[in-house]
Coordinates of C-alpha atoms in Angstrom, one line a residue:
Chain U
X783 CA 87.9 300.6 121.8
X784 CA 86.1 302.3 124.9
X785 CA 82.9 304.2 124.6
X786 CA 82.2 306.9 127.1
X787 CA 78.6 307.8 127.8
X788 CA 77.3 310.8 129.8
X789 CA 73.7 310.5 130.9
X790 CA 71.2 309.8 133.5
X791 CA 71.1 307.0 136.1
X792 CA 67.6 306.7 137.4
X793 CA 65.0 304.7 139.1
X794 CA 61.9 304.0 136.9
X795 CA 58.5 302.9 137.8
X796 CA 56.6 301.7 134.9
X797 CA 53.1 300.4 134.1
X798 CA 52.3 298.7 130.8
X799 CA 49.4 296.5 129.7
X800 CA 51.5 293.6 130.6
X801 CA 52.5 294.4 134.3
X802 CA 54.1 296.9 136.6
X803 CA 57.7 297.5 137.8
X804 CA 58.7 299.7 140.7
X805 CA 62.0 301.6 141.2
X806 CA 63.9 299.4 138.6
X807 CA 67.2 300.5 137.1
X808 CA 66.5 303.3 134.5
X809 CA 68.0 306.3 132.8
X810 CA 69.7 306.8 129.5
X811 CA 73.3 306.2 130.7
X812 CA 72.1 302.9 132.3
X813 CA 70.3 301.5 129.2
X814 CA 73.2 302.7 127.0
X815 CA 75.7 301.0 129.1
X816 CA 73.9 297.7 129.3
X817 CA 73.4 297.6 125.6
X818 CA 77.0 298.9 124.5
X819 CA 78.7 296.6 127.0
X820 CA 78.0 293.7 124.7
X821 CA 80.4 295.0 122.2
X822 CA 83.1 297.0 124.0
X823 CA 84.2 298.4 127.4
X824 CA 81.9 301.4 128.6
X825 CA 82.8 304.3 130.8
X826 CA 79.6 305.8 132.4
X827 CA 79.4 309.3 133.8
X828 CA 76.4 310.2 135.7
X829 CA 75.0 311.0 139.1
X830 CA 72.9 309.1 141.7
X831 CA 71.5 310.3 145.1
X832 CA 72.5 308.8 148.3
X833 CA 69.3 306.6 148.2
X834 CA 70.3 304.8 145.1
X835 CA 70.6 301.0 145.4
X836 CA 74.2 301.1 143.8
X837 CA 74.6 297.4 144.5
X838 CA 72.2 296.8 141.7
X839 CA 74.6 298.5 139.2
X840 CA 77.1 295.6 139.9
X841 CA 75.6 293.7 137.1
X842 CA 76.9 296.5 134.7
X843 CA 80.4 296.5 136.4
X844 CA 80.6 292.8 135.9
X845 CA 79.9 293.6 132.2
X846 CA 82.8 295.8 131.6
X847 CA 81.0 299.0 132.5
X848 CA 83.5 301.3 134.5
X849 CA 81.4 303.1 137.1
X850 CA 84.0 305.3 138.6
X851 CA 82.4 308.2 136.8
X852 CA 79.1 307.8 138.6
X853 CA 79.1 310.5 141.3
X854 CA 77.1 309.9 144.5
X855 CA 75.6 313.1 145.6
X856 CA 73.5 314.0 148.7
X857 CA 69.9 314.0 148.0
X858 CA 67.2 311.9 146.1
X859 CA 67.9 310.1 143.0
X860 CA 66.3 310.8 139.7
X861 CA 63.1 309.0 139.5
X862 CA 60.6 308.7 136.6
X863 CA 57.2 307.2 136.7
X864 CA 55.3 306.5 133.5
X865 CA 52.5 304.5 131.8
X866 CA 52.1 302.9 128.4
X867 CA 48.7 302.4 127.2
X868 CA 47.5 299.8 124.7
X869 CA 49.4 301.1 121.7
X870 CA 52.7 301.2 123.5
X871 CA 54.1 304.0 121.3
X872 CA 54.0 306.9 123.6
X873 CA 54.9 307.1 127.2
X874 CA 52.6 309.0 129.5
X875 CA 54.8 310.5 132.2
X876 CA 53.1 310.4 135.5
X877 CA 55.9 311.8 137.6
X878 CA 59.5 313.2 137.3
X879 CA 61.5 313.9 140.1
X880 CA 64.9 315.1 138.9
X881 CA 66.5 315.1 142.4
X882 CA 70.3 315.3 142.2
X883 CA 70.1 315.2 138.5
X884 CA 68.8 318.7 138.4
X885 CA 72.2 319.9 139.6
X886 CA 74.3 317.4 137.6
X887 CA 77.6 318.9 136.2
X888 CA 79.4 316.1 134.6
X889 CA 83.0 315.7 135.6
X890 CA 84.9 313.5 133.3
X891 CA 87.5 311.5 135.2
X892 CA 91.0 311.7 134.0
X893 CA 91.0 308.1 133.0
X894 CA 88.0 308.7 130.7
X895 CA 89.3 311.8 128.8
X896 CA 91.0 310.0 126.1
X897 CA 87.8 308.0 125.2
X898 CA 87.8 307.7 121.4
X899 CA 83.9 307.2 121.3
X900 CA 81.6 309.5 123.1
X901 CA 77.9 309.4 123.5
X902 CA 76.2 312.4 124.8
X903 CA 72.9 311.1 126.1
X904 CA 69.8 313.4 126.5
X905 CA 70.9 316.2 128.9
X906 CA 71.1 320.1 128.8
X907 CA 73.1 320.9 125.6
X908 CA 75.2 323.2 127.7
X909 CA 76.3 320.3 129.7
X910 CA 76.9 318.2 126.5
X911 CA 79.1 321.1 125.2
X912 CA 80.9 321.2 128.6
X913 CA 81.6 317.6 128.3
X914 CA 83.1 318.0 124.9
X915 CA 85.4 320.7 126.3
X916 CA 86.7 318.1 128.9
X917 CA 87.5 315.3 126.5
X918 CA 90.5 315.0 124.1
X919 CA 89.6 314.9 120.4
X920 CA 87.4 311.8 120.2
X921 CA 87.1 309.8 117.0
X922 CA 83.3 309.9 117.0
X923 CA 80.8 312.0 119.0
X924 CA 77.2 311.1 118.8
X925 CA 74.5 313.1 120.7
X926 CA 70.8 312.8 121.6
X927 CA 68.3 315.5 122.7
X928 CA 64.7 315.9 123.5
X929 CA 61.7 318.3 123.0
X930 CA 62.4 320.1 126.2
X931 CA 65.9 321.2 125.2
X932 CA 64.8 322.0 121.6
X933 CA 62.4 324.5 123.1
X934 CA 64.5 326.0 126.0
X935 CA 68.0 325.7 124.7
X936 CA 67.7 326.0 120.9
X937 CA 70.8 328.1 120.3
X938 CA 73.0 325.9 122.4
X939 CA 71.7 322.9 120.8
X940 CA 72.6 324.3 117.4
X941 CA 75.9 325.2 118.6
X942 CA 76.4 321.7 119.8
X943 CA 75.6 320.4 116.4
X944 CA 78.7 321.9 114.9
X945 CA 80.7 319.7 117.4
X946 CA 79.1 316.4 116.9
X947 CA 79.4 313.7 114.1
X948 CA 76.1 312.1 114.5
X949 CA 72.6 313.4 115.8
X950 CA 70.4 310.7 116.9
X951 CA 66.8 311.7 117.6
X952 CA 63.3 310.5 117.1
X953 CA 61.0 311.7 114.4
X954 CA 59.1 314.1 116.5
X955 CA 62.3 315.7 117.8
X956 CA 63.7 316.0 114.3
X957 CA 60.5 317.6 113.2
X958 CA 60.4 320.0 116.1
X959 CA 64.1 321.0 115.7
X960 CA 64.0 321.6 112.0
X961 CA 60.4 322.8 111.6
X962 CA 60.2 320.4 108.6
X963 CA 57.5 317.8 108.6
X964 CA 59.2 315.9 105.8
X965 CA 62.0 313.8 107.3
X966 CA 64.2 314.0 104.2
X967 CA 64.0 317.9 104.5
X968 CA 64.6 317.7 108.3
X969 CA 67.7 315.5 107.8
X970 CA 69.1 317.9 105.2
X971 CA 68.5 320.8 107.5
X972 CA 70.5 319.1 110.3
X973 CA 73.3 317.9 108.1
X974 CA 73.8 321.5 106.9
X975 CA 74.4 322.4 110.6
X976 CA 77.4 320.1 111.4
X977 CA 76.7 316.4 111.7
X978 CA 77.9 314.0 109.0
X979 CA 75.2 311.5 109.9
X980 CA 71.7 311.9 111.2
X981 CA 69.8 308.9 112.6
X982 CA 66.1 309.4 112.9
X983 CA 64.3 306.8 115.1
X984 CA 60.6 306.1 114.4
X985 CA 59.9 303.5 117.1
X986 CA 57.9 300.7 115.7
X987 CA 58.4 302.0 112.2
X988 CA 62.2 301.6 112.2
X989 CA 64.9 304.1 111.6
X990 CA 66.4 306.2 108.9
X991 CA 70.1 307.2 108.6
X992 CA 70.9 310.2 106.3
X993 CA 74.3 311.4 105.0
X994 CA 74.5 314.2 102.4
X995 CA 74.3 311.8 99.6
X996 CA 72.7 308.6 100.9
X997 CA 69.6 307.3 103.0
X998 CA 69.5 303.9 104.8
X999 CA 66.6 302.4 106.2
X1000 CA 66.4 299.7 108.9
X1001 CA 63.0 298.3 110.1
X1002 CA 62.1 297.7 113.6
X1003 CA 62.0 294.1 114.6
X1004 CA 58.4 292.9 114.3
X1005 CA 57.8 291.8 117.9
X1006 CA 54.6 290.1 118.8
X1007 CA 54.8 291.5 122.2
X1008 CA 56.4 294.7 123.3
X1009 CA 56.6 294.5 126.9
X1010 CA 58.0 297.8 128.0
X1011 CA 59.4 300.3 125.4
X1012 CA 61.3 302.4 128.0
X1013 CA 64.9 302.7 127.2
X1014 CA 64.5 301.5 123.5
X1015 CA 66.3 304.6 122.2
X1016 CA 69.2 304.5 124.4
X1017 CA 69.7 300.8 123.9
X1018 CA 69.6 301.5 120.1
X1019 CA 72.3 304.2 120.7
X1020 CA 74.3 301.6 122.8
X1021 CA 74.3 298.9 120.1
X1022 CA 75.1 301.6 117.5
X1023 CA 78.1 303.1 119.3
X1024 CA 79.2 299.7 120.8
X1025 CA 79.3 298.1 117.4
X1026 CA 81.3 301.0 115.8
X1027 CA 83.7 301.1 118.7
X1028 CA 84.3 297.4 118.4
X1029 CA 84.5 297.6 114.6
X1030 CA 86.7 300.7 114.6
X1031 CA 85.9 301.5 111.0
X1032 CA 83.9 304.5 110.3
X1033 CA 82.7 304.1 106.8
X1034 CA 79.2 304.1 105.6
X1035 CA 78.8 300.2 105.6
X1036 CA 79.9 300.1 109.2
X1037 CA 77.5 303.0 110.0
X1038 CA 74.7 301.2 108.4
X1039 CA 75.4 298.0 110.3
X1040 CA 75.7 300.1 113.4
X1041 CA 72.1 301.1 112.9
X1042 CA 71.0 297.5 112.6
X1043 CA 72.9 296.5 115.7
X1044 CA 71.1 299.5 117.3
X1045 CA 67.8 298.2 116.1
X1046 CA 68.6 294.8 117.3
X1047 CA 69.5 295.9 120.8
X1048 CA 66.4 298.2 121.0
X1049 CA 64.3 295.3 120.1
X1050 CA 65.8 293.2 123.0
X1051 CA 65.4 296.1 125.4
X1052 CA 61.7 296.2 124.9
X1053 CA 61.1 292.5 125.8
X1054 CA 61.3 293.0 129.5
X1055 CA 61.2 295.7 132.1
X1056 CA 64.3 297.8 132.7
X1057 CA 67.7 296.5 131.5
X1058 CA 66.7 292.8 132.4
X1059 CA 66.6 291.5 128.8
X1060 CA 69.8 293.4 127.9
X1061 CA 71.6 291.5 130.8
X1062 CA 70.4 288.1 129.8
X1063 CA 71.2 288.0 126.1
X1064 CA 74.4 286.7 124.8
X1065 CA 76.5 287.1 121.6
X1066 CA 74.7 284.3 119.8
X1067 CA 71.3 285.9 120.6
X1068 CA 72.6 289.2 119.0
X1069 CA 74.0 287.4 116.0
X1070 CA 70.7 285.5 115.4
X1071 CA 68.8 288.8 115.6
X1072 CA 71.1 290.4 113.1
X1073 CA 70.3 287.4 110.8
X1074 CA 66.7 288.0 111.3
X1075 CA 67.1 291.6 110.3
X1076 CA 68.8 290.4 107.1
X1077 CA 66.0 288.0 106.3
X1078 CA 63.6 290.7 107.0
X1079 CA 64.7 293.0 104.3
X1080 CA 66.3 290.8 101.6
X1081 CA 64.5 290.3 98.3
X1082 CA 67.3 288.6 96.5
X1083 CA 67.7 285.1 95.2
X1084 CA 69.9 284.1 98.2
X1085 CA 66.6 283.8 100.2
X1086 CA 65.7 280.6 98.3
X1087 CA 68.9 278.9 99.5
Chain F
X1166 CA 50.3 286.9 81.8
X1167 CA 47.2 289.1 82.1
X1168 CA 45.9 290.6 85.2
X1169 CA 42.2 291.2 85.8
X1170 CA 41.1 294.1 88.0
X1171 CA 37.6 295.0 89.2
X1172 CA 37.4 298.3 90.9
X1173 CA 36.2 301.9 90.6
X1174 CA 36.8 304.4 87.7
X1175 CA 36.3 307.8 89.2
X1176 CA 36.8 311.5 88.9
X1177 CA 38.8 312.9 91.7
X1178 CA 39.1 316.6 92.9
X1179 CA 42.0 316.9 95.2
X1180 CA 43.7 319.7 97.3
X1181 CA 47.1 319.3 98.7
X1182 CA 49.6 321.8 100.2
X1183 CA 51.1 321.9 96.6
X1184 CA 48.1 322.6 94.5
X1185 CA 44.6 321.6 93.3
X1186 CA 43.4 319.2 90.6
X1187 CA 39.8 319.1 89.4
X1188 CA 37.9 316.1 88.2
X1189 CA 41.1 314.1 87.2
X1190 CA 41.1 310.4 86.5
X1191 CA 40.8 308.5 89.7
X1192 CA 39.5 305.3 91.4
X1193 CA 41.1 302.0 92.4
X1194 CA 40.8 300.3 89.0
X1195 CA 42.3 303.3 87.2
X1196 CA 45.4 303.6 89.4
X1197 CA 45.9 299.9 89.6
X1198 CA 45.7 299.6 85.7
X1199 CA 48.1 302.5 85.2
X1200 CA 50.6 300.9 87.4
X1201 CA 50.2 297.2 86.4
X1202 CA 50.3 298.0 82.7
X1203 CA 54.0 298.7 83.1
X1204 CA 54.6 295.0 83.6
X1205 CA 51.7 293.1 81.9
X1206 CA 48.5 293.5 79.9
X1207 CA 45.6 294.5 82.1
X1208 CA 41.9 293.8 81.8
X1209 CA 39.7 296.5 83.7
X1210 CA 36.2 295.9 84.9
X1211 CA 34.3 298.8 86.1
X1212 CA 31.5 301.3 85.6
X1213 CA 31.3 305.1 84.5
X1214 CA 28.5 307.4 84.1
X1215 CA 27.4 308.8 80.8
X1216 CA 29.2 312.1 81.8
X1217 CA 32.7 310.3 82.0
X1218 CA 35.4 311.7 79.8
X1219 CA 36.1 308.4 78.4
X1220 CA 38.5 309.8 75.9
X1221 CA 40.9 310.4 78.8
X1222 CA 41.1 306.8 79.3
X1223 CA 42.7 306.3 75.9
X1224 CA 46.0 306.8 77.5
X1225 CA 45.3 303.6 79.4
X1226 CA 44.2 301.7 76.3
X1227 CA 47.5 302.6 74.5
X1228 CA 49.3 301.0 77.4
X1229 CA 47.9 297.5 77.1
X1230 CA 44.8 298.1 79.3
X1231 CA 41.7 296.4 77.9
X1232 CA 38.7 298.6 78.7
X1233 CA 36.1 296.4 77.2
X1234 CA 34.9 295.6 80.7
X1235 CA 34.3 299.3 81.6
X1236 CA 30.5 299.7 81.4
X1237 CA 29.0 302.9 80.7
X1238 CA 25.8 303.4 82.6
X1239 CA 23.2 306.1 82.7
X1240 CA 23.7 308.6 85.4
X1241 CA 26.6 310.4 87.1
X1242 CA 30.1 308.9 87.5
X1243 CA 31.6 308.3 90.9
X1244 CA 33.3 311.5 92.2
X1245 CA 35.5 311.9 95.2
X1246 CA 36.7 315.2 96.6
X1247 CA 39.3 315.3 99.2
X1248 CA 42.0 317.4 100.8
X1249 CA 45.4 316.5 102.4
X1250 CA 46.7 318.7 105.0
X1251 CA 50.3 319.4 106.0
X1252 CA 51.2 315.9 106.9
X1253 CA 49.9 314.3 103.9
X1254 CA 49.2 311.0 105.7
X1255 CA 45.5 311.1 105.9
X1256 CA 42.9 312.2 103.3
X1257 CA 40.1 314.3 104.4
X1258 CA 37.1 313.4 102.3
X1259 CA 35.1 316.5 101.5
X1260 CA 32.5 314.8 99.4
X1261 CA 31.7 311.4 97.9
X1262 CA 29.2 310.9 95.1
X1263 CA 28.9 307.2 94.3
X1264 CA 26.6 307.9 91.2
X1265 CA 26.5 304.8 89.0
X1266 CA 29.0 303.1 91.2
X1267 CA 26.4 302.6 93.8
X1268 CA 24.5 300.1 91.6
X1269 CA 27.7 298.6 90.2
X1270 CA 27.2 294.7 89.6
X1271 CA 30.6 293.7 87.9
X1272 CA 30.0 291.6 84.7
X1273 CA 33.2 289.8 83.8
X1274 CA 33.3 289.6 80.0
X1275 CA 33.8 286.2 78.5
X1276 CA 37.3 287.1 77.3
X1277 CA 38.3 288.0 80.8
X1278 CA 37.1 284.8 82.6
X1279 CA 40.3 283.0 82.3
X1280 CA 42.6 285.8 83.7
X1281 CA 45.2 284.0 85.7
X1282 CA 45.8 286.9 88.0
X1283 CA 42.8 288.7 89.8
X1284 CA 42.8 291.8 91.8
X1285 CA 39.7 292.6 93.7
X1286 CA 40.0 296.3 94.5
X1287 CA 38.0 297.8 97.3
X1288 CA 34.4 297.2 96.5
X1289 CA 31.6 295.4 98.6
X1290 CA 32.8 292.0 99.6
X1291 CA 29.7 290.4 98.2
X1292 CA 30.6 291.7 94.7
X1293 CA 34.2 290.5 95.2
X1294 CA 32.7 287.1 96.0
X1295 CA 30.5 287.4 92.9
X1296 CA 33.5 288.2 90.7
X1297 CA 35.2 285.2 91.9
X1298 CA 32.2 283.0 91.1
X1299 CA 32.5 284.3 87.4
X1300 CA 36.1 283.6 86.7
X1301 CA 37.7 280.3 86.2
X1302 CA 40.3 279.1 88.7
X1303 CA 42.8 282.0 88.7
X1304 CA 46.4 281.3 89.7
X1305 CA 46.4 284.2 92.2
X1306 CA 43.7 286.3 93.8
X1307 CA 44.6 289.4 95.7
X1308 CA 42.0 291.5 97.4
X1309 CA 41.8 294.9 99.2
X1310 CA 39.0 296.2 101.4
X1311 CA 38.3 299.3 103.6
X1312 CA 36.9 300.3 107.1
X1313 CA 33.3 300.7 105.6
X1314 CA 33.2 297.0 104.5
X1315 CA 34.9 295.7 107.6
X1316 CA 32.2 297.3 109.6
X1317 CA 29.1 296.7 107.5
X1318 CA 30.0 293.4 105.7
X1319 CA 32.1 291.6 108.3
X1320 CA 30.9 288.1 107.6
X1321 CA 30.9 288.3 103.8
X1322 CA 34.6 289.7 104.1
X1323 CA 35.6 286.8 106.3
X1324 CA 33.9 284.4 103.8
X1325 CA 35.8 286.1 101.2
X1326 CA 39.2 285.6 102.9
X1327 CA 38.7 281.8 102.4
X1328 CA 38.9 282.4 98.7
X1329 CA 41.9 284.7 98.3
X1330 CA 45.6 284.1 98.3
X1331 CA 46.6 287.6 99.4
X1332 CA 44.9 290.2 101.5
X1333 CA 46.3 293.6 101.0
X1334 CA 45.2 296.3 103.4
X1335 CA 46.6 299.2 105.3
X1336 CA 47.5 299.0 109.0
X1337 CA 44.4 300.6 110.3
X1338 CA 42.3 298.2 108.4
X1339 CA 44.2 295.3 109.6
X1340 CA 43.8 296.5 113.1
X1341 CA 40.1 297.1 112.6
X1342 CA 39.4 293.7 110.9
X1343 CA 41.3 291.6 113.5
X1344 CA 40.9 293.6 116.6
X1345 CA 44.6 293.3 117.2
X1346 CA 46.7 296.4 117.8
X1347 CA 49.9 294.5 117.1
X1348 CA 50.4 293.9 113.4
X1349 CA 52.2 290.5 113.9
X1350 CA 49.1 289.3 115.8
X1351 CA 46.8 291.0 113.2
X1352 CA 48.7 289.1 110.5
X1353 CA 48.4 285.8 112.3
X1354 CA 44.7 286.2 112.7
X1355 CA 44.2 286.9 109.0
X1356 CA 46.5 284.0 107.9
X1357 CA 44.5 281.6 110.0
X1358 CA 41.3 282.6 107.9
X1359 CA 42.6 281.7 104.4
X1360 CA 45.2 284.0 102.8
X1361 CA 48.6 282.5 102.4
X1362 CA 50.2 286.1 102.4
X1363 CA 49.1 289.2 104.1
X1364 CA 50.5 292.6 103.0
X1365 CA 50.0 295.4 105.5
X1366 CA 50.8 298.9 104.0
X1367 CA 51.7 301.6 106.4
X1368 CA 52.1 304.6 104.0
X1369 CA 55.2 306.5 104.7
X1370 CA 56.3 303.8 107.0
X1371 CA 56.7 301.2 104.4
X1372 CA 54.9 297.8 104.3
X1373 CA 55.0 294.4 105.9
X1374 CA 54.4 291.0 104.2
X1375 CA 53.6 288.0 106.4
X1376 CA 53.4 284.4 105.7
X1377 CA 52.8 281.7 108.3
X1378 CA 56.5 281.4 108.8
X1379 CA 58.2 284.6 107.6
X1380 CA 58.1 288.4 107.6
X1381 CA 59.3 290.7 105.0
X1382 CA 59.6 294.5 105.4
X1383 CA 59.9 297.0 102.5
X1384 CA 60.4 300.7 103.4
X1385 CA 58.6 303.5 101.7
X1386 CA 60.8 305.5 99.3
X1387 CA 62.0 308.5 101.3
X1388 CA 60.4 311.2 99.0
X1389 CA 61.2 314.9 99.8
X1390 CA 58.0 315.9 98.3
X1391 CA 54.8 313.8 98.4
X1392 CA 52.7 315.8 96.0
X1393 CA 49.4 313.8 96.2
X1394 CA 49.0 310.5 98.1
X1395 CA 45.8 309.6 96.3
X1396 CA 46.0 306.2 94.7
X1397 CA 49.3 305.1 96.3
X1398 CA 47.8 301.9 97.7
X1399 CA 46.2 300.9 94.3
X1400 CA 49.3 301.8 92.5
X1401 CA 51.2 299.5 95.0
X1402 CA 48.8 296.7 94.3
X1403 CA 49.3 297.3 90.5
X1404 CA 53.2 297.0 90.9
X1405 CA 52.7 293.9 93.0
X1406 CA 50.4 292.0 90.8
X1407 CA 51.9 293.3 87.6
X1408 CA 55.3 292.1 88.6
X1409 CA 54.0 288.6 89.7
X1410 CA 52.1 288.2 86.5
X1411 CA 55.0 289.0 84.4
X1412 CA 57.4 286.9 86.4
X1413 CA 55.0 284.0 86.7
X1414 CA 56.7 282.6 89.6
X1415 CA 54.7 282.4 93.0
X1416 CA 57.5 281.7 95.4
X1417 CA 58.5 283.8 98.5
X1418 CA 61.3 285.6 96.7
X1419 CA 59.0 286.7 94.0
X1420 CA 56.5 287.8 96.5
X1421 CA 59.1 289.9 98.2
X1422 CA 60.2 291.5 95.0
X1423 CA 56.6 292.1 94.2
X1424 CA 56.2 294.1 97.4
X1425 CA 59.3 296.2 96.4
X1426 CA 57.9 296.7 92.9
X1427 CA 54.5 297.8 94.6
X1428 CA 56.5 300.3 96.9
X1429 CA 58.2 301.6 93.8
X1430 CA 55.0 302.2 91.9
X1431 CA 53.4 303.8 94.9
X1432 CA 56.2 306.0 95.3
X1433 CA 55.9 307.2 91.6
X1434 CA 52.1 307.6 92.0
X1435 CA 52.4 310.2 94.7
X1436 CA 54.8 312.5 92.8
X1437 CA 52.1 314.1 90.7
X1438 CA 48.2 314.3 90.7
X1439 CA 46.1 311.4 89.4
X1440 CA 47.8 308.8 87.2
X1441 CA 50.1 311.5 85.6
X1442 CA 53.4 310.2 86.9
X1443 CA 52.5 306.6 86.3
X1444 CA 51.9 307.4 82.6
X1445 CA 55.2 309.3 82.3
X1446 CA 57.6 306.8 83.7
X1447 CA 59.5 304.1 81.8
X1448 CA 61.1 300.9 82.4
X1449 CA 64.5 302.4 83.1
X1450 CA 62.8 304.6 85.8
X1451 CA 61.3 301.7 87.4
X1452 CA 64.7 299.9 87.4
X1453 CA 66.4 302.8 88.9
X1454 CA 63.9 303.0 91.6
X1455 CA 64.3 299.4 92.4
X1456 CA 68.1 299.9 92.7
X1457 CA 67.5 302.8 95.1
X1458 CA 65.3 300.4 97.1
X1459 CA 68.2 298.0 97.2
X1460 CA 70.6 300.6 98.3
X1461 CA 68.2 301.9 100.9
X1462 CA 68.2 298.8 102.8
X1463 CA 71.5 297.0 102.3
X1464 CA 74.0 296.8 105.0
X1465 CA 76.4 294.4 103.4
X1466 CA 80.0 294.9 102.1
X1467 CA 78.8 295.2 98.5
X1468 CA 77.8 298.7 99.2
X1469 CA 81.5 299.7 99.2
X1470 CA 81.9 298.6 95.7

């Protein structure tokens, strides 16, 4: 089944200890789509400026990503320039130019309004709410957010929580939103405000998924070289949603597997700049990585076989 | 089978956001023994001053810990005073008084020299080497260390590595020792210098065990309240060694389970001050926590049953 994603389509310039990339495809919508499209058709809603190299999005279109919701507006495209130092855990933003993204008002095309799976990538919570008012009763709504909105749009964000099934944030965001340092308490706080599931991503330390009565933990894949962490979170979300949309079953086991698929896709994303690695990999690659994740956590006899 | 541990027996004074404890039982040897004794008989070698409340160690003796290797020397006992702030991840040392521990020269009693399992807690690597020269071909030698020795006794430590089967350190120590920020690379560096297994503990982020061809990941137990993190690492080591000594099988599956038992014992230790919680728990408590760890990481169908 189809996944609708509303997010940014940007141009990234990134520096890591391993090299530099200039004006490569970036943005939450882009990473999400490249990742989810391995599992299911994707409908992308976003905006680019009239300077965007749209021909480079062809690679996504070829992979079952419907780009008819990507509006082309007059002006500059969203650009992000960042750097990762030695530890690769935190991006240092050198420059953000929002361009046409600052006036982005998502318009969901008629053909997308029945999308059963909706991912609200990190945009203004007011716009996330507006997207939900445009779509028809999706089966599953997952949303992301960031420190900026937690600070500046707190009440809208809390309103949004009552309309989503899953909140997917990183540990710093969970702590900031809930004012709890302990993640178990933070998750409880969020679950009390609407979502049935909370996924807390901890980068190289893996991720946790909480329900009111259970906790699931998935490690990060122990990579020897993290090439460029940009987009790992949105690639995670793409694997998570893509897998669920494909499986079509929304019980706890499938949500747990979705977290592992998310971790797998995140681990691929960081192996190259931009969406390069996500475009290269195949179904067997993903299956092999899932097997690696299984081996990584098992402590049962089956290992011996 | 018996586990021999050589380490410190101290008096800790600890402040956490949840309360204060003064002059309570502490030290690596103490935590290790309290933990391992749930699985197997323990032989403890250490030193205390003539001011040590040895009667308080009775609780350990009752639990199968042979204290005949705990020397009583003239002078002050080893005392550590520390504080944990809100995040509970890093101890702030307020005072360390080594006392008799600064002249500690471990003498392994005759009756202990055949111990098949040996844990070298965090002491001077020269003393760790000296302990190994006193014992008779143990089946398994595991050692810990710390930043101070990595800096001041680097070459002795590297010599020690050629004599141990497992190095068990935290992530900061692994990075400092190997000068690799990436833990996969750090583990490879260590494995090339002797140990067959490297266990890297990451506190609330769980732990990783590496061999030359495999990686195992065990999460930390997601506790809502970490009361006092002191001794978590040595309690981990106690669960790890205790389980292996009891199981008596040194293959990868058992090592993996040992890591999970270690994580479980570490998670108990932090629920109260000192070794209090470790003395309270019973075999069913440990078994229940193991089941929790299983549920925490499983993403297979069995969950549904």
